[in-house]
mmCIF file of C-alpha atoms in Angstrom:
data_model
loop_
_atom_site.group_PDB
_atom_site.id
_atom_site.type_symbol
_atom_site.label_atom_id
_atom_site.label_comp_id
_atom_site.label_asym_id
_atom_site.label_seq_id
_atom_site.Cartn_x
_atom_site.Cartn_y
_atom_site.Cartn_z
ATOM 1 C CA LEU A 1 52.718 -66.561 -55.728
ATOM 2 C CA PHE A 2 53.620 -70.154 -54.444
ATOM 3 C CA SER A 3 54.676 -73.152 -56.322
ATOM 4 C CA SER A 4 54.855 -75.359 -53.828
ATOM 5 C CA SER A 5 54.333 -79.484 -55.144
ATOM 6 C CA ASN A 6 53.687 -81.861 -52.158
ATOM 7 C CA VAL A 7 53.122 -80.036 -48.908
ATOM 8 C CA ILE A 8 54.360 -81.377 -45.600
ATOM 9 C CA ALA A 9 53.318 -80.935 -41.583
ATOM 10 C CA ASN A 10 54.258 -77.585 -40.628
ATOM 11 C CA GLU A 11 53.933 -76.197 -44.469
ATOM 12 C CA MET A 12 51.465 -73.019 -44.530
ATOM 13 C CA ILE A 13 48.491 -74.331 -47.164
ATOM 14 C CA GLY A 14 45.710 -70.974 -46.261
ATOM 15 C CA ILE A 15 44.923 -68.083 -43.948
ATOM 16 C CA VAL A 16 41.838 -67.166 -42.177
ATOM 17 C CA ALA A 17 40.845 -64.612 -44.656
ATOM 18 C CA VAL A 18 38.531 -63.222 -42.553
ATOM 19 C CA GLY A 19 37.836 -64.383 -38.795
ATOM 20 C CA ILE A 20 34.914 -63.190 -36.225
ATOM 21 C CA GLY A 21 34.660 -64.234 -32.634
ATOM 22 C CA ASP A 22 36.035 -67.800 -31.013
ATOM 23 C CA ILE A 23 38.410 -69.670 -33.437
ATOM 24 C CA SER A 24 40.584 -72.208 -32.811
ATOM 25 C CA ASN A 25 43.419 -74.302 -34.469
ATOM 26 C CA GLN A 26 43.573 -78.488 -32.700
ATOM 27 C CA ASN A 27 46.206 -76.643 -30.171
ATOM 28 C CA ASN A 28 44.105 -74.311 -28.912
ATOM 29 C CA GLU A 29 45.394 -71.582 -30.260
ATOM 30 C CA LYS A 30 43.324 -68.420 -30.885
ATOM 31 C CA LEU A 31 42.767 -67.828 -34.878
ATOM 32 C CA THR A 32 41.903 -64.025 -36.299
ATOM 33 C CA THR A 33 42.114 -63.057 -39.675
ATOM 34 C CA GLY A 34 45.236 -63.001 -41.428
ATOM 35 C CA SER A 35 46.212 -66.443 -39.113
ATOM 36 C CA LYS A 36 48.469 -68.870 -41.447
ATOM 37 C CA ILE A 37 46.753 -72.490 -42.214
ATOM 38 C CA TYR A 38 48.919 -75.664 -41.911
ATOM 39 C CA PHE A 39 48.754 -78.967 -43.002
ATOM 40 C CA GLY A 40 46.686 -80.688 -41.012
ATOM 41 C CA ASP A 41 45.656 -78.366 -39.452
ATOM 42 C CA THR A 42 41.564 -78.796 -37.432
ATOM 43 C CA ILE A 43 39.643 -75.081 -37.471
ATOM 44 C CA VAL A 44 36.976 -74.839 -34.422
ATOM 45 C CA VAL A 45 34.549 -72.054 -34.257
ATOM 46 C CA LYS A 46 32.717 -71.600 -31.388
ATOM 47 C CA ALA A 47 28.905 -70.255 -31.063
ATOM 48 C CA GLN A 48 28.384 -66.993 -32.352
ATOM 49 C CA SER A 49 31.724 -67.715 -35.137
ATOM 50 C CA ASN A 50 32.350 -67.777 -37.880
ATOM 51 C CA ALA A 51 35.631 -68.182 -40.206
ATOM 52 C CA GLN A 52 36.567 -68.116 -43.516
ATOM 53 C CA ILE A 53 39.607 -69.487 -45.020
ATOM 54 C CA LEU A 54 41.667 -69.147 -48.502
ATOM 55 C CA LEU A 55 44.185 -72.058 -49.433
ATOM 56 C CA LEU A 56 46.368 -71.490 -52.232
ATOM 57 C CA ASP A 57 44.388 -72.767 -54.674
ATOM 58 C CA GLU A 58 41.629 -69.879 -54.540
ATOM 59 C CA THR A 59 39.314 -72.748 -52.810
ATOM 60 C CA ALA A 60 37.030 -70.809 -50.223
ATOM 61 C CA LEU A 61 35.893 -72.806 -47.203
ATOM 62 C CA THR A 62 33.491 -70.439 -45.596
ATOM 63 C CA VAL A 63 33.149 -72.221 -41.619
ATOM 64 C CA GLY A 64 29.974 -71.471 -39.709
ATOM 65 C CA GLU A 65 29.615 -70.859 -36.140
ATOM 66 C CA LYS A 66 29.550 -74.626 -33.905
ATOM 67 C CA SER A 67 31.802 -76.607 -36.317
ATOM 68 C CA GLU A 68 34.979 -77.911 -36.685
ATOM 69 C CA ILE A 69 36.457 -78.857 -40.318
ATOM 70 C CA THR A 70 40.399 -80.539 -40.703
ATOM 71 C CA ILE A 71 42.729 -80.119 -43.828
ATOM 72 C CA ASP A 72 44.185 -83.624 -44.181
ATOM 73 C CA GLU A 73 45.456 -83.522 -47.097
ATOM 74 C CA PHE A 74 46.732 -80.748 -49.657
ATOM 75 C CA ILE A 75 49.099 -81.278 -52.651
ATOM 76 C CA CYS A 76 48.958 -78.525 -54.687
ATOM 77 C CA GLU A 77 50.952 -77.540 -58.103
ATOM 78 C CA THR A 78 49.989 -73.977 -58.849
ATOM 79 C CA LYS A 79 51.466 -73.937 -62.414
ATOM 80 C CA ALA A 80 50.082 -76.578 -63.379
ATOM 81 C CA LYS A 81 46.312 -76.050 -61.403
ATOM 82 C CA VAL A 82 46.196 -79.539 -60.688
ATOM 83 C CA GLY A 83 46.375 -81.193 -57.159
ATOM 84 C CA LYS A 84 44.599 -83.201 -54.007
ATOM 85 C CA ILE A 85 42.685 -81.724 -51.261
ATOM 86 C CA VAL A 86 41.008 -83.393 -48.454
ATOM 87 C CA SER A 87 39.301 -81.852 -45.899
ATOM 88 C CA ASN A 88 37.204 -84.016 -43.408
ATOM 89 C CA ILE A 89 34.044 -82.177 -41.726
ATOM 90 C CA LYS A 90 33.544 -83.787 -38.001
ATOM 91 C CA ILE A 91 30.536 -80.843 -37.593
ATOM 92 C CA GLY A 92 28.937 -78.261 -38.409
ATOM 93 C CA THR A 93 28.299 -76.003 -41.537
ATOM 94 C CA VAL A 94 30.968 -75.530 -43.954
ATOM 95 C CA LYS A 95 30.019 -73.967 -47.695
ATOM 96 C CA ILE A 96 32.673 -74.571 -50.069
ATOM 97 C CA ILE A 97 33.661 -72.706 -53.252
ATOM 98 C CA THR A 98 35.786 -74.349 -54.996
ATOM 99 C CA GLY A 99 39.496 -73.210 -56.768
ATOM 100 C CA GLU A 100 42.019 -73.750 -59.301
ATOM 101 C CA ILE A 101 42.429 -78.090 -58.048
ATOM 102 C CA SER A 102 38.854 -79.402 -58.589
ATOM 103 C CA LYS A 103 37.957 -78.068 -61.951
ATOM 104 C CA LYS A 104 39.222 -80.840 -63.625
ATOM 105 C CA ASN A 105 38.262 -83.509 -61.806
ATOM 106 C CA PRO A 106 35.820 -83.607 -59.140
ATOM 107 C CA ASP A 107 38.521 -86.134 -57.080
ATOM 108 C CA ASN A 108 40.927 -84.186 -56.581
ATOM 109 C CA LEU A 109 38.234 -82.505 -53.820
ATOM 110 C CA GLU A 110 37.166 -84.613 -51.722
ATOM 111 C CA VAL A 111 34.814 -83.446 -48.390
ATOM 112 C CA ASN A 112 34.670 -85.932 -45.912
ATOM 113 C CA VAL A 113 31.927 -86.282 -43.493
ATOM 114 C CA PRO A 114 30.597 -88.932 -40.954
ATOM 115 C CA THR A 115 27.890 -90.329 -43.362
ATOM 116 C CA GLY A 116 30.128 -90.044 -46.860
ATOM 117 C CA SER A 117 32.184 -87.863 -48.908
ATOM 118 C CA VAL A 118 31.220 -85.274 -51.378
ATOM 119 C CA GLY A 119 33.724 -85.078 -54.263
ATOM 120 C CA ALA A 120 33.193 -81.788 -56.047
ATOM 121 C CA ARG A 121 33.985 -79.397 -59.804
ATOM 122 C CA GLY A 122 34.629 -75.986 -60.862
ATOM 123 C CA THR A 123 31.099 -75.250 -58.477
ATOM 124 C CA GLU A 124 30.035 -73.495 -54.973
ATOM 125 C CA PHE A 125 28.012 -75.945 -52.287
ATOM 126 C CA VAL A 126 27.370 -76.127 -48.379
ATOM 127 C CA VAL A 127 27.906 -79.227 -46.417
ATOM 128 C CA VAL A 128 25.531 -79.247 -43.092
ATOM 129 C CA THR A 129 27.034 -82.242 -40.583
ATOM 130 C CA GLU A 130 24.207 -82.520 -37.759
ATOM 131 C CA SER A 131 25.895 -85.459 -35.888
ATOM 132 C CA ASP A 132 27.430 -88.310 -37.159
ATOM 133 C CA GLU A 133 24.445 -90.171 -38.683
ATOM 134 C CA LYS A 134 23.030 -87.463 -40.967
ATOM 135 C CA SER A 135 25.053 -84.724 -43.019
ATOM 136 C CA THR A 136 22.895 -83.097 -45.833
ATOM 137 C CA VAL A 137 25.007 -81.179 -48.903
ATOM 138 C CA VAL A 138 23.670 -78.772 -51.205
ATOM 139 C CA LEU A 139 24.542 -77.529 -54.905
ATOM 140 C CA LEU A 140 24.430 -73.778 -55.281
ATOM 141 C CA GLY A 141 25.708 -73.100 -58.772
ATOM 142 C CA PRO A 142 26.672 -72.513 -60.992
ATOM 143 C CA GLY A 143 24.153 -74.115 -62.910
ATOM 144 C CA LYS A 144 24.530 -75.109 -66.620
ATOM 145 C CA LYS A 145 22.460 -71.925 -68.589
ATOM 146 C CA ASN A 146 24.510 -69.362 -65.937
ATOM 147 C CA THR A 147 25.155 -65.797 -67.094
ATOM 148 C CA LEU A 148 28.920 -65.915 -66.313
ATOM 149 C CA GLY A 149 30.702 -68.300 -68.714
ATOM 150 C CA MET A 150 30.794 -70.221 -65.729
ATOM 151 C CA ILE A 151 31.608 -73.829 -66.395
ATOM 152 C CA PRO A 152 28.697 -75.663 -64.937
ATOM 153 C CA GLY A 153 29.163 -77.572 -61.347
ATOM 154 C CA ILE A 154 28.674 -81.049 -60.168
ATOM 155 C CA LEU A 155 28.816 -83.338 -56.666
ATOM 156 C CA ASN A 156 29.238 -86.964 -56.867
ATOM 157 C CA VAL A 157 28.254 -87.456 -53.181
ATOM 158 C CA SER A 158 28.317 -91.060 -51.267
ATOM 159 C CA ASP A 159 27.593 -92.994 -48.842
ATOM 160 C CA GLY A 160 30.436 -95.430 -48.965
ATOM 161 C CA PHE A 161 28.488 -97.598 -51.140
ATOM 162 C CA ASN A 162 25.522 -95.973 -52.943
ATOM 163 C CA THR A 163 27.069 -92.331 -55.292
ATOM 164 C CA VAL A 164 24.752 -89.594 -56.444
ATOM 165 C CA ASN A 165 25.182 -86.746 -58.770
ATOM 166 C CA ILE A 166 24.384 -83.371 -57.906
ATOM 167 C CA SER A 167 24.085 -80.844 -61.095
ATOM 168 C CA THR A 168 21.479 -78.689 -61.049
ATOM 169 C CA PRO A 169 21.251 -76.276 -58.210
ATOM 170 C CA GLY A 170 19.418 -76.024 -55.506
ATOM 171 C CA PHE A 171 19.403 -79.279 -55.431
ATOM 172 C CA GLN A 172 20.277 -81.604 -52.607
ATOM 173 C CA SER A 173 21.532 -84.825 -50.867
ATOM 174 C CA VAL A 174 20.943 -86.160 -47.676
ATOM 175 C CA VAL A 175 23.415 -88.928 -45.908
ATOM 176 C CA PHE A 176 22.480 -91.041 -44.059
ATOM 177 C CA LYS A 177 24.812 -93.458 -41.835
ATOM 178 C CA TRP A 178 24.042 -97.389 -43.169
ATOM 179 C CA LYS A 179 22.410 -99.224 -40.066
ATOM 180 C CA TRP A 180 22.761 -103.108 -40.459
#
């Protein structure tokens, strides 16, 4: 359907697959189901609202209430199933189901939080950013012995100095801001 390489400003990179409640972008434009998401957009989800964003590589971002996420980088070569996604969760809860881009290399999908970053390969996980000083990352699956024949997921969680690999569903890492 889409065959693009480097995505630049003002190019569509996905859509709001489901939007419930008060959702807007960085320009305070209201987003609803079917709204287009563009490179560089910040999605702001207010109280008692949520949104599911579907990117061109089939990555799904479910953004919970009182959350804010920016898509900082999106490069997608759909035929070769390669590229890079970099997003920044400023606050709130975001569940991510990885798409084609991150299946081969967790460095291809990077989720930045105020306390560090997460790389993910072929999996589903949730990030809860409570403040500028604490984020929790939980691997949801699939695990090594899943019955669906799916490639087991891996998360690489970093605070900028140390990296923890999570490969068991249900395991988590809490990343705190370094205080000197």
